[in-house]
């Protein structure tokens, strides 16, 4: 098995770094992150250093698998006491860049675990889902965060939306692979343009997750088509416009008193802090919720960008903590307009 893992990781290394993207990131992120960018860049361009967390599926729990992970030296994520951390969520990680093989999708058989970037659990935990709540995952594919939400609580209603048809198929398959039939009945999957959701379902949800389309720094660095990469970079300035439109729609769909979490997997200030600042400046009934305590509690597992994150957290890849990029901001809709 170790040989297979080694071969896989060497295969990943063979992926060509896209120079166009790296040069573009170099200019932007050396300004935005300062000295921290050097370490971040070294991790991002070295897939052999990447780490994968193992989220156990409570709907097909395997005591043997958990025992095996302990024996292999894996430890549970978030060993500190987070303000919200449901006992039903079990996530393991190794301090080394070990990768378990993915399980195959088999109709009728639920998978035992989901491989993910551990930082992607932070937006899920920030949402503080409780049993019976109505929750919207506005940009839900490939489905990892929806799966994680269901490890935390039993929502009264979970609406998973994905506009892109290919990604929608992926989302449906993920849900089928992890969620038992009775629970599938409280999940609605739709293919609406997320920008229209607020008008379609105004003030319907207690909690909303907007894991927005963004400059996916990890995958963009390995674009095999340099023409496509050049086009992506030229279009990049339009992403904050889309992100703002999605957030405005999500705010409409959120009931007063409800919570909204915004997340991306990019380091870009324009798509993170600037988007949230724009929202806070244009709404009188939307407030930022402080999640700095989460950073303090998680500091043994994650490295956070030290500055420039007034209203959120930015996980940056680091040696031995190769998680992220992941930006998380939490907002609350007040009763007054």
PDB file of C-alpha atoms in Angstrom, residues 6-235:
ATOM      1  CA  UNK A   6       4.443   6.751  -3.115  1.00  0.00           C
ATOM      2  CA  UNK A   7       3.678   6.170  -6.791  1.00  0.00           C
ATOM      3  CA  UNK A   8       0.547   8.293  -6.492  1.00  0.00           C
ATOM      4  CA  UNK A   9       2.406  11.142  -4.846  1.00  0.00           C
ATOM      5  CA  UNK A  10       5.191  10.990  -7.464  1.00  0.00           C
ATOM      6  CA  UNK A  11       2.522  11.043 -10.170  1.00  0.00           C
ATOM      7  CA  UNK A  12       1.161  14.199  -8.613  1.00  0.00           C
ATOM      8  CA  UNK A  13       4.616  15.728  -8.540  1.00  0.00           C
ATOM      9  CA  UNK A  14       4.858  15.144 -12.267  1.00  0.00           C
ATOM     10  CA  UNK A  15       1.964  17.576 -12.751  1.00  0.00           C
ATOM     11  CA  UNK A  16       3.408  20.699 -14.323  1.00  0.00           C
ATOM     12  CA  UNK A  17       3.254  23.955 -12.411  1.00  0.00           C
ATOM     13  CA  UNK A  18       1.611  26.605 -14.571  1.00  0.00           C
ATOM     14  CA  UNK A  19       4.134  29.444 -14.835  1.00  0.00           C
ATOM     15  CA  UNK A  20       1.526  32.035 -15.894  1.00  0.00           C
ATOM     16  CA  UNK A  21      -0.489  31.429 -12.718  1.00  0.00           C
ATOM     17  CA  UNK A  22       2.546  31.217 -10.437  1.00  0.00           C
ATOM     18  CA  UNK A  23       3.917  34.553 -11.727  1.00  0.00           C
ATOM     19  CA  UNK A  24       0.510  36.178 -11.247  1.00  0.00           C
ATOM     20  CA  UNK A  25       0.172  34.797  -7.694  1.00  0.00           C
ATOM     21  CA  UNK A  26       3.770  35.796  -6.910  1.00  0.00           C
ATOM     22  CA  UNK A  27       3.039  39.457  -7.686  1.00  0.00           C
ATOM     23  CA  UNK A  28      -0.226  39.554  -5.742  1.00  0.00           C
ATOM     24  CA  UNK A  29       0.412  37.350  -2.726  1.00  0.00           C
ATOM     25  CA  UNK A  30       3.937  38.557  -1.927  1.00  0.00           C
ATOM     26  CA  UNK A  31       2.266  41.974  -1.373  1.00  0.00           C
ATOM     27  CA  UNK A  32      -0.752  40.639   0.525  1.00  0.00           C
ATOM     28  CA  UNK A  33       0.961  38.009   2.703  1.00  0.00           C
ATOM     29  CA  UNK A  34       4.482  39.452   2.971  1.00  0.00           C
ATOM     30  CA  UNK A  35       7.124  36.975   4.156  1.00  0.00           C
ATOM     31  CA  UNK A  36       4.516  34.257   4.818  1.00  0.00           C
ATOM     32  CA  UNK A  37       4.036  33.882   1.030  1.00  0.00           C
ATOM     33  CA  UNK A  38       7.409  32.125   0.602  1.00  0.00           C
ATOM     34  CA  UNK A  39       6.357  29.184   2.791  1.00  0.00           C
ATOM     35  CA  UNK A  40       2.815  29.153   1.385  1.00  0.00           C
ATOM     36  CA  UNK A  41       4.164  29.046  -2.186  1.00  0.00           C
ATOM     37  CA  UNK A  42       6.575  26.203  -1.371  1.00  0.00           C
ATOM     38  CA  UNK A  43       3.696  24.086  -0.024  1.00  0.00           C
ATOM     39  CA  UNK A  44       1.283  24.930  -2.843  1.00  0.00           C
ATOM     40  CA  UNK A  45       3.751  23.926  -5.562  1.00  0.00           C
ATOM     41  CA  UNK A  46       4.725  20.666  -3.782  1.00  0.00           C
ATOM     42  CA  UNK A  47       1.790  18.214  -3.888  1.00  0.00           C
ATOM     43  CA  UNK A  48       3.951  15.613  -2.110  1.00  0.00           C
ATOM     44  CA  UNK A  49       3.640  17.836   1.026  1.00  0.00           C
ATOM     45  CA  UNK A  50      -0.176  18.077   0.847  1.00  0.00           C
ATOM     46  CA  UNK A  51      -2.145  16.458   3.644  1.00  0.00           C
ATOM     47  CA  UNK A  52      -5.558  14.782   3.615  1.00  0.00           C
ATOM     48  CA  UNK A  53      -7.905  14.532   6.565  1.00  0.00           C
ATOM     49  CA  UNK A  54     -10.268  11.590   7.028  1.00  0.00           C
ATOM     50  CA  UNK A  55     -13.826  12.484   7.969  1.00  0.00           C
ATOM     51  CA  UNK A  56     -15.605   9.392   9.272  1.00  0.00           C
ATOM     52  CA  UNK A  57     -19.166   8.834   8.090  1.00  0.00           C
ATOM     53  CA  UNK A  58     -21.419   8.428  11.135  1.00  0.00           C
ATOM     54  CA  UNK A  59     -24.034   6.723   8.933  1.00  0.00           C
ATOM     55  CA  UNK A  60     -21.675   3.798   8.270  1.00  0.00           C
ATOM     56  CA  UNK A  61     -19.385   3.898  11.280  1.00  0.00           C
ATOM     57  CA  UNK A  62     -16.479   1.426  11.382  1.00  0.00           C
ATOM     58  CA  UNK A  63     -14.880   0.792  14.776  1.00  0.00           C
ATOM     59  CA  UNK A  64     -12.136  -1.196  12.980  1.00  0.00           C
ATOM     60  CA  UNK A  65     -11.268   1.760  10.761  1.00  0.00           C
ATOM     61  CA  UNK A  66     -11.048   4.135  13.732  1.00  0.00           C
ATOM     62  CA  UNK A  67      -8.862   1.656  15.619  1.00  0.00           C
ATOM     63  CA  UNK A  68      -6.611   1.288  12.560  1.00  0.00           C
ATOM     64  CA  UNK A  69      -6.209   5.078  12.281  1.00  0.00           C
ATOM     65  CA  UNK A  70      -5.165   5.258  15.951  1.00  0.00           C
ATOM     66  CA  UNK A  71      -2.608   2.479  15.379  1.00  0.00           C
ATOM     67  CA  UNK A  72      -1.177   4.330  12.372  1.00  0.00           C
ATOM     68  CA  UNK A  73      -0.625   7.425  14.523  1.00  0.00           C
ATOM     69  CA  UNK A  74      -3.515   9.532  13.248  1.00  0.00           C
ATOM     70  CA  UNK A  75      -4.974  11.999  15.750  1.00  0.00           C
ATOM     71  CA  UNK A  76      -8.345  13.675  15.973  1.00  0.00           C
ATOM     72  CA  UNK A  77      -8.700  17.138  14.592  1.00  0.00           C
ATOM     73  CA  UNK A  78      -9.621  19.981  16.953  1.00  0.00           C
ATOM     74  CA  UNK A  79      -8.289  18.421  20.134  1.00  0.00           C
ATOM     75  CA  UNK A  80      -8.805  21.833  21.760  1.00  0.00           C
ATOM     76  CA  UNK A  81     -12.319  22.632  22.949  1.00  0.00           C
ATOM     77  CA  UNK A  82     -14.062  24.566  20.194  1.00  0.00           C
ATOM     78  CA  UNK A  83     -17.165  26.506  21.286  1.00  0.00           C
ATOM     79  CA  UNK A  84     -19.151  24.261  18.906  1.00  0.00           C
ATOM     80  CA  UNK A  85     -17.854  20.790  18.170  1.00  0.00           C
ATOM     81  CA  UNK A  86     -20.431  17.992  17.951  1.00  0.00           C
ATOM     82  CA  UNK A  87     -19.324  14.614  19.311  1.00  0.00           C
ATOM     83  CA  UNK A  88     -20.858  12.999  16.222  1.00  0.00           C
ATOM     84  CA  UNK A  89     -18.174  14.561  13.996  1.00  0.00           C
ATOM     85  CA  UNK A  90     -15.000  12.502  13.887  1.00  0.00           C
ATOM     86  CA  UNK A  91     -12.131  13.705  11.757  1.00  0.00           C
ATOM     87  CA  UNK A  92      -8.603  12.255  11.763  1.00  0.00           C
ATOM     88  CA  UNK A  93      -5.346  13.452  10.357  1.00  0.00           C
ATOM     89  CA  UNK A  94      -1.749  12.362  10.161  1.00  0.00           C
ATOM     90  CA  UNK A  95       1.160  14.725  10.750  1.00  0.00           C
ATOM     91  CA  UNK A  96       2.766  13.332   7.582  1.00  0.00           C
ATOM     92  CA  UNK A  97       1.474  13.707   3.978  1.00  0.00           C
ATOM     93  CA  UNK A  98      -0.178  10.280   4.070  1.00  0.00           C
ATOM     94  CA  UNK A  99      -3.191   9.648   1.855  1.00  0.00           C
ATOM     95  CA  UNK A 100      -5.745   6.896   2.330  1.00  0.00           C
ATOM     96  CA  UNK A 101      -7.095   5.527  -0.955  1.00  0.00           C
ATOM     97  CA  UNK A 102     -10.548   6.848  -1.856  1.00  0.00           C
ATOM     98  CA  UNK A 103     -13.432   4.391  -1.613  1.00  0.00           C
ATOM     99  CA  UNK A 104     -15.277   3.596  -4.836  1.00  0.00           C
ATOM    100  CA  UNK A 105     -18.868   4.668  -5.346  1.00  0.00           C
ATOM    101  CA  UNK A 106     -21.155   1.618  -5.149  1.00  0.00           C
ATOM    102  CA  UNK A 107     -24.902   1.969  -5.401  1.00  0.00           C
ATOM    103  CA  UNK A 108     -26.534   0.796  -2.179  1.00  0.00           C
ATOM    104  CA  UNK A 109     -23.285   0.864  -0.142  1.00  0.00           C
ATOM    105  CA  UNK A 110     -22.471   3.847   2.023  1.00  0.00           C
ATOM    106  CA  UNK A 111     -18.841   4.952   2.191  1.00  0.00           C
ATOM    107  CA  UNK A 112     -17.078   4.875   5.557  1.00  0.00           C
ATOM    108  CA  UNK A 113     -14.993   8.043   5.150  1.00  0.00           C
ATOM    109  CA  UNK A 114     -14.482  11.181   3.092  1.00  0.00           C
ATOM    110  CA  UNK A 115     -11.038  12.607   2.230  1.00  0.00           C
ATOM    111  CA  UNK A 116     -10.772  16.371   2.504  1.00  0.00           C
ATOM    112  CA  UNK A 117      -8.645  19.392   3.242  1.00  0.00           C
ATOM    113  CA  UNK A 118      -9.130  19.693   7.016  1.00  0.00           C
ATOM    114  CA  UNK A 119      -9.523  23.487   6.790  1.00  0.00           C
ATOM    115  CA  UNK A 120     -12.774  23.004   4.858  1.00  0.00           C
ATOM    116  CA  UNK A 121     -14.411  21.868   8.118  1.00  0.00           C
ATOM    117  CA  UNK A 122     -13.971  25.337   9.644  1.00  0.00           C
ATOM    118  CA  UNK A 123     -16.848  26.957   7.663  1.00  0.00           C
ATOM    119  CA  UNK A 124     -19.062  23.985   8.592  1.00  0.00           C
ATOM    120  CA  UNK A 125     -18.281  24.303  12.309  1.00  0.00           C
ATOM    121  CA  UNK A 126     -18.659  28.094  12.178  1.00  0.00           C
ATOM    122  CA  UNK A 127     -22.270  27.566  11.034  1.00  0.00           C
ATOM    123  CA  UNK A 128     -23.106  25.848  14.379  1.00  0.00           C
ATOM    124  CA  UNK A 129     -25.844  23.653  12.911  1.00  0.00           C
ATOM    125  CA  UNK A 130     -28.489  22.358  15.351  1.00  0.00           C
ATOM    126  CA  UNK A 131     -31.016  19.544  14.959  1.00  0.00           C
ATOM    127  CA  UNK A 132     -34.195  20.599  13.163  1.00  0.00           C
ATOM    128  CA  UNK A 133     -32.817  23.759  11.528  1.00  0.00           C
ATOM    129  CA  UNK A 134     -33.395  24.684   7.888  1.00  0.00           C
ATOM    130  CA  UNK A 135     -30.063  25.062   6.139  1.00  0.00           C
ATOM    131  CA  UNK A 136     -28.978  26.116   2.656  1.00  0.00           C
ATOM    132  CA  UNK A 137     -25.678  25.113   1.029  1.00  0.00           C
ATOM    133  CA  UNK A 138     -25.818  27.581  -1.859  1.00  0.00           C
ATOM    134  CA  UNK A 139     -22.831  26.365  -3.945  1.00  0.00           C
ATOM    135  CA  UNK A 140     -22.796  22.773  -2.733  1.00  0.00           C
ATOM    136  CA  UNK A 141     -20.738  20.679  -5.195  1.00  0.00           C
ATOM    137  CA  UNK A 142     -18.822  18.457  -4.868  1.00  0.00           C
ATOM    138  CA  UNK A 143     -20.696  17.892  -1.595  1.00  0.00           C
ATOM    139  CA  UNK A 144     -18.001  17.612   1.070  1.00  0.00           C
ATOM    140  CA  UNK A 145     -19.363  20.437   3.212  1.00  0.00           C
ATOM    141  CA  UNK A 146     -22.935  19.103   2.952  1.00  0.00           C
ATOM    142  CA  UNK A 147     -21.645  15.705   4.125  1.00  0.00           C
ATOM    143  CA  UNK A 148     -19.795  17.403   6.990  1.00  0.00           C
ATOM    144  CA  UNK A 149     -22.905  19.381   7.997  1.00  0.00           C
ATOM    145  CA  UNK A 150     -24.807  16.103   8.303  1.00  0.00           C
ATOM    146  CA  UNK A 151     -22.095  14.717  10.599  1.00  0.00           C
ATOM    147  CA  UNK A 152     -22.853  17.627  12.968  1.00  0.00           C
ATOM    148  CA  UNK A 153     -26.649  17.533  13.287  1.00  0.00           C
ATOM    149  CA  UNK A 154     -29.933  16.340  11.768  1.00  0.00           C
ATOM    150  CA  UNK A 155     -31.352  19.377   9.968  1.00  0.00           C
ATOM    151  CA  UNK A 156     -35.103  19.680   9.519  1.00  0.00           C
ATOM    152  CA  UNK A 157     -34.388  20.547   5.891  1.00  0.00           C
ATOM    153  CA  UNK A 158     -31.134  20.764   3.916  1.00  0.00           C
ATOM    154  CA  UNK A 159     -31.184  22.481   0.537  1.00  0.00           C
ATOM    155  CA  UNK A 160     -28.082  21.694  -1.579  1.00  0.00           C
ATOM    156  CA  UNK A 161     -27.880  23.920  -4.633  1.00  0.00           C
ATOM    157  CA  UNK A 162     -25.426  23.718  -7.547  1.00  0.00           C
ATOM    158  CA  UNK A 163     -25.804  25.669 -10.776  1.00  0.00           C
ATOM    159  CA  UNK A 164     -23.247  23.779 -12.890  1.00  0.00           C
ATOM    160  CA  UNK A 165     -24.717  20.567 -14.373  1.00  0.00           C
ATOM    161  CA  UNK A 166     -21.497  18.487 -14.271  1.00  0.00           C
ATOM    162  CA  UNK A 167     -20.786  19.476 -10.689  1.00  0.00           C
ATOM    163  CA  UNK A 168     -24.448  18.798  -9.828  1.00  0.00           C
ATOM    164  CA  UNK A 169     -24.019  15.172 -10.903  1.00  0.00           C
ATOM    165  CA  UNK A 170     -20.944  14.923  -8.687  1.00  0.00           C
ATOM    166  CA  UNK A 171     -22.925  16.402  -5.764  1.00  0.00           C
ATOM    167  CA  UNK A 172     -25.770  13.883  -6.189  1.00  0.00           C
ATOM    168  CA  UNK A 173     -23.307  10.988  -6.253  1.00  0.00           C
ATOM    169  CA  UNK A 174     -21.533  12.247  -3.102  1.00  0.00           C
ATOM    170  CA  UNK A 175     -24.833  12.473  -1.218  1.00  0.00           C
ATOM    171  CA  UNK A 176     -25.877   8.982  -2.398  1.00  0.00           C
ATOM    172  CA  UNK A 177     -22.511   7.596  -1.267  1.00  0.00           C
ATOM    173  CA  UNK A 178     -22.690   8.932   2.298  1.00  0.00           C
ATOM    174  CA  UNK A 179     -26.272   9.560   3.339  1.00  0.00           C
ATOM    175  CA  UNK A 180     -28.878   6.868   4.144  1.00  0.00           C
ATOM    176  CA  UNK A 181     -32.201   6.881   2.319  1.00  0.00           C
ATOM    177  CA  UNK A 182     -34.407   8.170   5.181  1.00  0.00           C
ATOM    178  CA  UNK A 183     -32.215  11.244   5.552  1.00  0.00           C
ATOM    179  CA  UNK A 184     -32.049  11.816   1.787  1.00  0.00           C
ATOM    180  CA  UNK A 185     -35.760  12.638   2.105  1.00  0.00           C
ATOM    181  CA  UNK A 186     -35.031  15.836   4.078  1.00  0.00           C
ATOM    182  CA  UNK A 187     -32.475  16.947   1.477  1.00  0.00           C
ATOM    183  CA  UNK A 188     -33.467  18.893  -1.608  1.00  0.00           C
ATOM    184  CA  UNK A 189     -30.984  19.168  -4.482  1.00  0.00           C
ATOM    185  CA  UNK A 190     -31.536  21.987  -6.990  1.00  0.00           C
ATOM    186  CA  UNK A 191     -29.790  23.522 -10.001  1.00  0.00           C
ATOM    187  CA  UNK A 192     -30.759  27.151  -9.541  1.00  0.00           C
ATOM    188  CA  UNK A 193     -28.461  30.060 -10.309  1.00  0.00           C
ATOM    189  CA  UNK A 194     -27.455  30.905  -6.724  1.00  0.00           C
ATOM    190  CA  UNK A 195     -28.010  34.597  -7.448  1.00  0.00           C
ATOM    191  CA  UNK A 196     -31.752  33.864  -7.761  1.00  0.00           C
ATOM    192  CA  UNK A 197     -32.151  31.809  -4.576  1.00  0.00           C
ATOM    193  CA  UNK A 198     -33.001  34.786  -2.346  1.00  0.00           C
ATOM    194  CA  UNK A 199     -35.931  35.784  -4.553  1.00  0.00           C
ATOM    195  CA  UNK A 200     -37.069  32.156  -4.909  1.00  0.00           C
ATOM    196  CA  UNK A 201     -36.960  31.395  -1.151  1.00  0.00           C
ATOM    197  CA  UNK A 202     -36.926  34.647   0.850  1.00  0.00           C
ATOM    198  CA  UNK A 203     -36.181  34.394   4.601  1.00  0.00           C
ATOM    199  CA  UNK A 204     -36.570  30.616   4.447  1.00  0.00           C
ATOM    200  CA  UNK A 205     -33.363  29.430   6.158  1.00  0.00           C
ATOM    201  CA  UNK A 206     -31.924  29.486   9.703  1.00  0.00           C
ATOM    202  CA  UNK A 207     -28.389  28.929   8.427  1.00  0.00           C
ATOM    203  CA  UNK A 208     -26.781  29.546   5.015  1.00  0.00           C
ATOM    204  CA  UNK A 209     -23.380  28.420   3.761  1.00  0.00           C
ATOM    205  CA  UNK A 210     -21.892  30.264   0.770  1.00  0.00           C
ATOM    206  CA  UNK A 211     -18.782  28.326  -0.243  1.00  0.00           C
ATOM    207  CA  UNK A 212     -18.308  30.596  -3.218  1.00  0.00           C
ATOM    208  CA  UNK A 213     -16.757  29.928  -6.634  1.00  0.00           C
ATOM    209  CA  UNK A 214     -13.274  31.471  -6.396  1.00  0.00           C
ATOM    210  CA  UNK A 215      -9.706  31.452  -7.717  1.00  0.00           C
ATOM    211  CA  UNK A 216      -8.974  27.918  -6.543  1.00  0.00           C
ATOM    212  CA  UNK A 217      -5.287  28.542  -5.835  1.00  0.00           C
ATOM    213  CA  UNK A 218      -4.229  24.888  -5.527  1.00  0.00           C
ATOM    214  CA  UNK A 219      -5.818  23.649  -8.745  1.00  0.00           C
ATOM    215  CA  UNK A 220      -5.091  26.814 -10.779  1.00  0.00           C
ATOM    216  CA  UNK A 221      -1.360  26.382 -10.114  1.00  0.00           C
ATOM    217  CA  UNK A 222      -1.495  23.060 -11.963  1.00  0.00           C
ATOM    218  CA  UNK A 223      -3.544  24.157 -14.995  1.00  0.00           C
ATOM    219  CA  UNK A 224      -2.310  22.035 -17.896  1.00  0.00           C
ATOM    220  CA  UNK A 225      -3.683  24.457 -20.493  1.00  0.00           C
ATOM    221  CA  UNK A 226      -1.754  27.755 -20.308  1.00  0.00           C
ATOM    222  CA  UNK A 227      -4.221  29.485 -22.655  1.00  0.00           C
ATOM    223  CA  UNK A 228      -7.082  28.571 -20.323  1.00  0.00           C
ATOM    224  CA  UNK A 229      -4.971  29.722 -17.360  1.00  0.00           C
ATOM    225  CA  UNK A 230      -4.337  33.102 -19.031  1.00  0.00           C
ATOM    226  CA  UNK A 231      -8.071  33.455 -19.698  1.00  0.00           C
ATOM    227  CA  UNK A 232      -8.891  32.550 -16.068  1.00  0.00           C
ATOM    228  CA  UNK A 233      -6.523  35.216 -14.784  1.00  0.00           C
ATOM    229  CA  UNK A 234      -8.032  37.830 -17.099  1.00  0.00           C
ATOM    230  CA  UNK A 235     -11.518  36.893 -15.810  1.00  0.00           C
TER     231      UNK A 235
END
